[in-house]
Amino acid sequence: MSVSGRSYGGGMANGVRHTGYGIEINLSLPDLGHPDRPDLLQEITASVAERDPQLLECLAHHDKRECQSESGGKSPWMFIRRGRVGGRRPLVASHLPITRKATPAESAQHKATKDRIVETAGRYGLDAEAEVPTGNRRSISDAVVVGPGGMRIGWEIQYHHLSPSSVHRRSANAVEHGITPLWVAKDRTASLIDRAPWARVDDTPWKDIADGKEMVIRGGYRHLEVWKCVASSERHCLISEGAGHCGAIHADWFVPALCLPEKKPVFIEDLLLQSATGESVPVYVPSRGSGRAGRHMWVSADDCALWQELIGEKSPLPADPAEEEDDVITFAEQEIDRACRAGEEGWFVSDGRPIRDLDQPTGGFTLPRMPVQHSRDPMRITTVERAAASAALGCPPCELGLCAGCGQLMRRYGLDAAMYCNVCRSALNGR
């Protein structure tokens, strides 16, 4: 976690009382004023849903002075968030009524989605349980679905904002205890997107969710496409960005609607079953050239195997996510401001979150040419060779075969098929 010693202006509550320990916390200090409590930051930044809502108290209220929030008929209890002021990210204590905690409608959506996951798993004959403590009980999965091979998928229904650090922490905790996390969002700006395996659904009323209305996976699931970069290709060149054609073999990941031809949409029931059986798996694709760390996505197991063979990498998920801007905290090392700032909390709220669920293709990998068939076994064709040859020759994989002369992959079956490739035919005809 990064630390900066720069100061910042007032208008923000930088102090709060911990009712459990009976201590005052200075949010502007790197150790919060309590070097003997190394886990204190993690405790106070936990979601309100995971702790006692009355854990953190306004200092003015505790000192029996006027708490402007309480005077306005609201709560003296607080939560901690990362503010954003002029590029700095201080910790800020805010009164609970202004937190982006789940509204009654969101809570109903959350419960309906969780129930639907568990009930659907049961109909498929899979074991599933709601509200499952993860290992050390520091987090709870909304639902855990167990596949026939023992694969455990931890569904996390997150319809309101959660900090990136919380997503990383809870995901790492799940993986540590043998659970593959699957986060569900309804907002394209959700912080969880691309910070763990995820899926986005529509903002659907809870009653429609409970009644079984179709829930399409709008983001988080992609298909791998491989194509020959020639003038007749329907896709543009990844190297020239559409300015020309390089003749190489390109591979990229697309959402179903942008596939050629368009793929059928994936529904939440599809992802539930396929993730539990291993037909769909999570993959992390590092960014190539942009400032973004990379993208998490769910893909078919076949696409995953082909991608790993194409790029020569076998690890589908990052072991340890890099620190992100939203996880950096600015510590100004000031005295505690004991005034209640409830009336001033509106003007320094965090900037609008950017859209994270983007439909553009991602991954962008290029093979300079169709791979030569090097296998000692002439009947063995690797998945990479088959996919590249299919794209280069413009024929389905089932029509591929080996040249009777040189053993190179060619169009061996179907319409206009031949026994020898063009090079071998020229050599034979020239004799």
mmCIF file of N, CA, C and O in Angstrom, residues 226-271:
data_model
loop_
_atom_site.group_PDB
_atom_site.id
_atom_site.type_symbol
_atom_site.label_atom_id
_atom_site.label_comp_id
_atom_site.label_asym_id
_atom_site.label_seq_id
_atom_site.Cartn_x
_atom_site.Cartn_y
_atom_site.Cartn_z
ATOM 1 N N VAL A 226 -9.803 -16.707 -34.335
ATOM 2 C CA VAL A 226 -8.516 -16.723 -35.025
ATOM 3 C C VAL A 226 -8.781 -16.512 -36.507
ATOM 4 O O VAL A 226 -9.672 -17.153 -37.074
ATOM 5 N N TRP A 227 -8.034 -15.590 -37.155
ATOM 6 C CA TRP A 227 -8.272 -15.333 -38.564
ATOM 7 C C TRP A 227 -6.988 -14.954 -39.306
ATOM 8 O O TRP A 227 -6.033 -14.493 -38.709
ATOM 9 N N LYS A 228 -7.018 -15.188 -40.613
ATOM 10 C CA LYS A 228 -5.916 -14.838 -41.511
ATOM 11 C C LYS A 228 -6.095 -13.379 -41.934
ATOM 12 O O LYS A 228 -7.160 -12.986 -42.395
ATOM 13 N N CYS A 229 -5.044 -12.565 -41.770
ATOM 14 C CA CYS A 229 -5.136 -11.146 -42.066
ATOM 15 C C CYS A 229 -4.878 -10.898 -43.549
ATOM 16 O O CYS A 229 -3.740 -10.653 -43.971
ATOM 17 N N VAL A 230 -5.939 -10.987 -44.349
ATOM 18 C CA VAL A 230 -5.870 -10.739 -45.787
ATOM 19 C C VAL A 230 -6.990 -9.778 -46.163
ATOM 20 O O VAL A 230 -7.882 -9.485 -45.356
ATOM 21 N N ALA A 231 -6.954 -9.279 -47.399
ATOM 22 C CA ALA A 231 -7.918 -8.267 -47.832
ATOM 23 C C ALA A 231 -9.357 -8.761 -47.752
ATOM 24 O O ALA A 231 -10.288 -7.976 -47.527
ATOM 25 N N SER A 232 -9.547 -10.055 -47.919
ATOM 26 C CA SER A 232 -10.914 -10.594 -47.900
ATOM 27 C C SER A 232 -11.437 -10.832 -46.486
ATOM 28 O O SER A 232 -12.606 -11.182 -46.310
ATOM 29 N N SER A 233 -10.587 -10.668 -45.480
ATOM 30 C CA SER A 233 -11.019 -10.910 -44.099
ATOM 31 C C SER A 233 -12.026 -9.857 -43.646
ATOM 32 O O SER A 233 -11.907 -8.670 -43.988
ATOM 33 N N GLU A 234 -13.003 -10.279 -42.872
ATOM 34 C CA GLU A 234 -13.998 -9.349 -42.338
ATOM 35 C C GLU A 234 -13.451 -8.550 -41.163
ATOM 36 O O GLU A 234 -14.066 -7.580 -40.730
ATOM 37 N N ARG A 235 -12.296 -8.955 -40.639
ATOM 38 C CA ARG A 235 -11.715 -8.254 -39.492
ATOM 39 C C ARG A 235 -10.491 -7.462 -39.928
ATOM 40 O O ARG A 235 -9.800 -7.818 -40.884
ATOM 41 N N HIS A 236 -10.230 -6.380 -39.195
ATOM 42 C CA HIS A 236 -9.087 -5.545 -39.556
ATOM 43 C C HIS A 236 -7.795 -6.084 -38.949
ATOM 44 O O HIS A 236 -7.798 -6.946 -38.077
ATOM 45 N N CYS A 237 -6.687 -5.546 -39.424
ATOM 46 C CA CYS A 237 -5.367 -5.980 -38.980
ATOM 47 C C CYS A 237 -5.070 -5.434 -37.586
ATOM 48 O O CYS A 237 -5.257 -4.246 -37.320
ATOM 49 N N LEU A 238 -4.616 -6.307 -36.689
ATOM 50 C CA LEU A 238 -4.289 -5.868 -35.334
ATOM 51 C C LEU A 238 -2.998 -5.059 -35.288
ATOM 52 O O LEU A 238 -2.791 -4.266 -34.366
ATOM 53 N N ILE A 239 -2.133 -5.250 -36.270
ATOM 54 C CA ILE A 239 -0.845 -4.563 -36.277
ATOM 55 C C ILE A 239 -0.974 -3.165 -36.885
ATOM 56 O O ILE A 239 -0.493 -2.180 -36.327
ATOM 57 N N SER A 240 -1.640 -3.060 -38.028
ATOM 58 C CA SER A 240 -1.788 -1.755 -38.686
ATOM 59 C C SER A 240 -3.035 -1.007 -38.233
ATOM 60 O O SER A 240 -3.293 0.093 -38.701
ATOM 61 N N GLU A 241 -3.812 -1.626 -37.319
ATOM 62 C CA GLU A 241 -5.059 -1.044 -36.818
ATOM 63 C C GLU A 241 -6.018 -0.708 -37.950
ATOM 64 O O GLU A 241 -6.675 0.337 -37.962
ATOM 65 N N GLY A 242 -6.076 -1.606 -38.937
ATOM 66 C CA GLY A 242 -7.040 -1.448 -40.013
ATOM 67 C C GLY A 242 -6.509 -0.735 -41.232
ATOM 68 O O GLY A 242 -7.217 -0.602 -42.239
ATOM 69 N N ALA A 243 -5.262 -0.265 -41.193
ATOM 70 C CA ALA A 243 -4.708 0.480 -42.326
ATOM 71 C C ALA A 243 -4.275 -0.420 -43.477
ATOM 72 O O ALA A 243 -4.033 0.046 -44.586
ATOM 73 N N GLY A 244 -4.143 -1.701 -43.238
ATOM 74 C CA GLY A 244 -3.711 -2.624 -44.278
ATOM 75 C C GLY A 244 -3.872 -4.051 -43.804
ATOM 76 O O GLY A 244 -4.576 -4.310 -42.825
ATOM 77 N N HIS A 245 -3.241 -4.985 -44.500
ATOM 78 C CA HIS A 245 -3.322 -6.395 -44.144
ATOM 79 C C HIS A 245 -1.917 -6.979 -44.153
ATOM 80 O O HIS A 245 -1.171 -6.803 -45.119
ATOM 81 N N CYS A 246 -1.557 -7.673 -43.069
ATOM 82 C CA CYS A 246 -0.173 -8.115 -42.890
ATOM 83 C C CYS A 246 0.064 -9.551 -43.326
ATOM 84 O O CYS A 246 1.203 -10.001 -43.391
ATOM 85 N N GLY A 247 -1.001 -10.308 -43.595
ATOM 86 C CA GLY A 247 -0.845 -11.689 -44.005
ATOM 87 C C GLY A 247 -0.594 -12.666 -42.874
ATOM 88 O O GLY A 247 -0.443 -13.860 -43.105
ATOM 89 N N ALA A 248 -0.526 -12.169 -41.633
ATOM 90 C CA ALA A 248 -0.268 -13.038 -40.482
ATOM 91 C C ALA A 248 -1.574 -13.646 -39.959
ATOM 92 O O ALA A 248 -2.661 -13.403 -40.491
ATOM 93 N N ILE A 249 -1.444 -14.441 -38.907
ATOM 94 C CA ILE A 249 -2.605 -15.036 -38.240
ATOM 95 C C ILE A 249 -2.861 -14.252 -36.955
ATOM 96 O O ILE A 249 -1.966 -14.115 -36.123
ATOM 97 N N HIS A 250 -4.065 -13.710 -36.789
ATOM 98 C CA HIS A 250 -4.418 -12.946 -35.597
ATOM 99 C C HIS A 250 -5.369 -13.750 -34.710
ATOM 100 O O HIS A 250 -6.150 -14.575 -35.196
ATOM 101 N N ALA A 251 -5.305 -13.476 -33.402
ATOM 102 C CA ALA A 251 -6.234 -14.073 -32.436
ATOM 103 C C ALA A 251 -6.659 -12.998 -31.457
ATOM 104 O O ALA A 251 -5.842 -12.186 -31.017
ATOM 105 N N ASP A 252 -7.951 -12.970 -31.139
ATOM 106 C CA ASP A 252 -8.466 -11.957 -30.220
ATOM 107 C C ASP A 252 -9.736 -12.489 -29.559
ATOM 108 O O ASP A 252 -10.352 -13.438 -30.042
ATOM 109 N N TRP A 253 -10.094 -11.840 -28.423
ATOM 110 C CA TRP A 253 -11.267 -12.258 -27.659
ATOM 111 C C TRP A 253 -12.425 -11.296 -27.923
ATOM 112 O O TRP A 253 -12.251 -10.081 -27.857
ATOM 113 N N PHE A 254 -13.627 -11.837 -28.162
ATOM 114 C CA PHE A 254 -14.785 -11.019 -28.488
ATOM 115 C C PHE A 254 -15.987 -11.398 -27.623
ATOM 116 O O PHE A 254 -16.165 -12.580 -27.283
ATOM 117 N N VAL A 255 -16.815 -10.400 -27.306
ATOM 118 C CA VAL A 255 -18.092 -10.696 -26.665
ATOM 119 C C VAL A 255 -18.968 -11.398 -27.702
ATOM 120 O O VAL A 255 -18.751 -11.234 -28.918
ATOM 121 N N PRO A 256 -19.946 -12.190 -27.287
ATOM 122 C CA PRO A 256 -20.730 -12.983 -28.247
ATOM 123 C C PRO A 256 -21.321 -12.171 -29.397
ATOM 124 O O PRO A 256 -21.297 -12.608 -30.549
ATOM 125 N N ALA A 257 -21.825 -10.960 -29.115
ATOM 126 C CA ALA A 257 -22.487 -10.167 -30.144
ATOM 127 C C ALA A 257 -21.533 -9.683 -31.234
ATOM 128 O O ALA A 257 -21.963 -9.358 -32.340
ATOM 129 N N LEU A 258 -20.229 -9.630 -30.955
ATOM 130 C CA LEU A 258 -19.254 -9.137 -31.930
ATOM 131 C C LEU A 258 -18.482 -10.251 -32.614
ATOM 132 O O LEU A 258 -17.564 -9.987 -33.393
ATOM 133 N N CYS A 259 -18.843 -11.494 -32.321
ATOM 134 C CA CYS A 259 -18.206 -12.622 -33.004
ATOM 135 C C CYS A 259 -18.715 -12.713 -34.447
ATOM 136 O O CYS A 259 -19.799 -12.224 -34.777
ATOM 137 N N LEU A 260 -17.926 -13.319 -35.318
ATOM 138 C CA LEU A 260 -18.309 -13.526 -36.711
ATOM 139 C C LEU A 260 -18.275 -15.021 -37.019
ATOM 140 O O LEU A 260 -17.187 -15.612 -37.089
ATOM 141 N N PRO A 261 -19.458 -15.641 -37.215
ATOM 142 C CA PRO A 261 -20.790 -15.049 -37.049
ATOM 143 C C PRO A 261 -21.118 -14.829 -35.566
ATOM 144 O O PRO A 261 -20.447 -15.366 -34.692
ATOM 145 N N GLU A 262 -22.149 -14.054 -35.306
ATOM 146 C CA GLU A 262 -22.534 -13.727 -33.940
ATOM 147 C C GLU A 262 -22.856 -14.986 -33.139
ATOM 148 O O GLU A 262 -23.540 -15.889 -33.621
ATOM 149 N N LYS A 263 -22.331 -15.039 -31.911
ATOM 150 C CA LYS A 263 -22.588 -16.184 -31.034
ATOM 151 C C LYS A 263 -23.880 -15.978 -30.244
ATOM 152 O O LYS A 263 -24.326 -14.849 -30.028
ATOM 153 N N LYS A 264 -24.450 -17.073 -29.817
ATOM 154 C CA LYS A 264 -25.640 -16.987 -28.978
ATOM 155 C C LYS A 264 -25.290 -16.391 -27.618
ATOM 156 O O LYS A 264 -24.175 -16.605 -27.119
ATOM 157 N N PRO A 265 -26.194 -15.652 -27.019
ATOM 158 C CA PRO A 265 -25.906 -15.088 -25.694
ATOM 159 C C PRO A 265 -25.768 -16.173 -24.637
ATOM 160 O O PRO A 265 -26.328 -17.267 -24.774
ATOM 161 N N VAL A 266 -25.002 -15.876 -23.601
ATOM 162 C CA VAL A 266 -24.824 -16.785 -22.475
ATOM 163 C C VAL A 266 -25.733 -16.311 -21.347
ATOM 164 O O VAL A 266 -25.749 -15.127 -21.005
ATOM 165 N N PHE A 267 -26.509 -17.223 -20.783
ATOM 166 C CA PHE A 267 -27.407 -16.878 -19.685
ATOM 167 C C PHE A 267 -26.772 -17.281 -18.357
ATOM 168 O O PHE A 267 -25.833 -18.085 -18.312
ATOM 169 N N ILE A 268 -27.293 -16.721 -17.284
ATOM 170 C CA ILE A 268 -26.707 -16.989 -15.973
ATOM 171 C C ILE A 268 -26.769 -18.473 -15.635
ATOM 172 O O ILE A 268 -25.859 -19.013 -15.000
ATOM 173 N N GLU A 269 -27.827 -19.164 -16.090
ATOM 174 C CA GLU A 269 -27.918 -20.611 -15.863
ATOM 175 C C GLU A 269 -26.820 -21.363 -16.618
ATOM 176 O O GLU A 269 -26.274 -22.344 -16.118
ATOM 177 N N ASP A 270 -26.501 -20.879 -17.842
ATOM 178 C CA ASP A 270 -25.421 -21.502 -18.610
ATOM 179 C C ASP A 270 -24.099 -21.393 -17.858
ATOM 180 O O ASP A 270 -23.349 -22.373 -17.737
ATOM 181 N N LEU A 271 -23.809 -20.180 -17.373
ATOM 182 C CA LEU A 271 -22.546 -19.961 -16.680
ATOM 183 C C LEU A 271 -22.489 -20.757 -15.385
ATOM 184 O O LEU A 271 -21.438 -21.270 -15.003
#
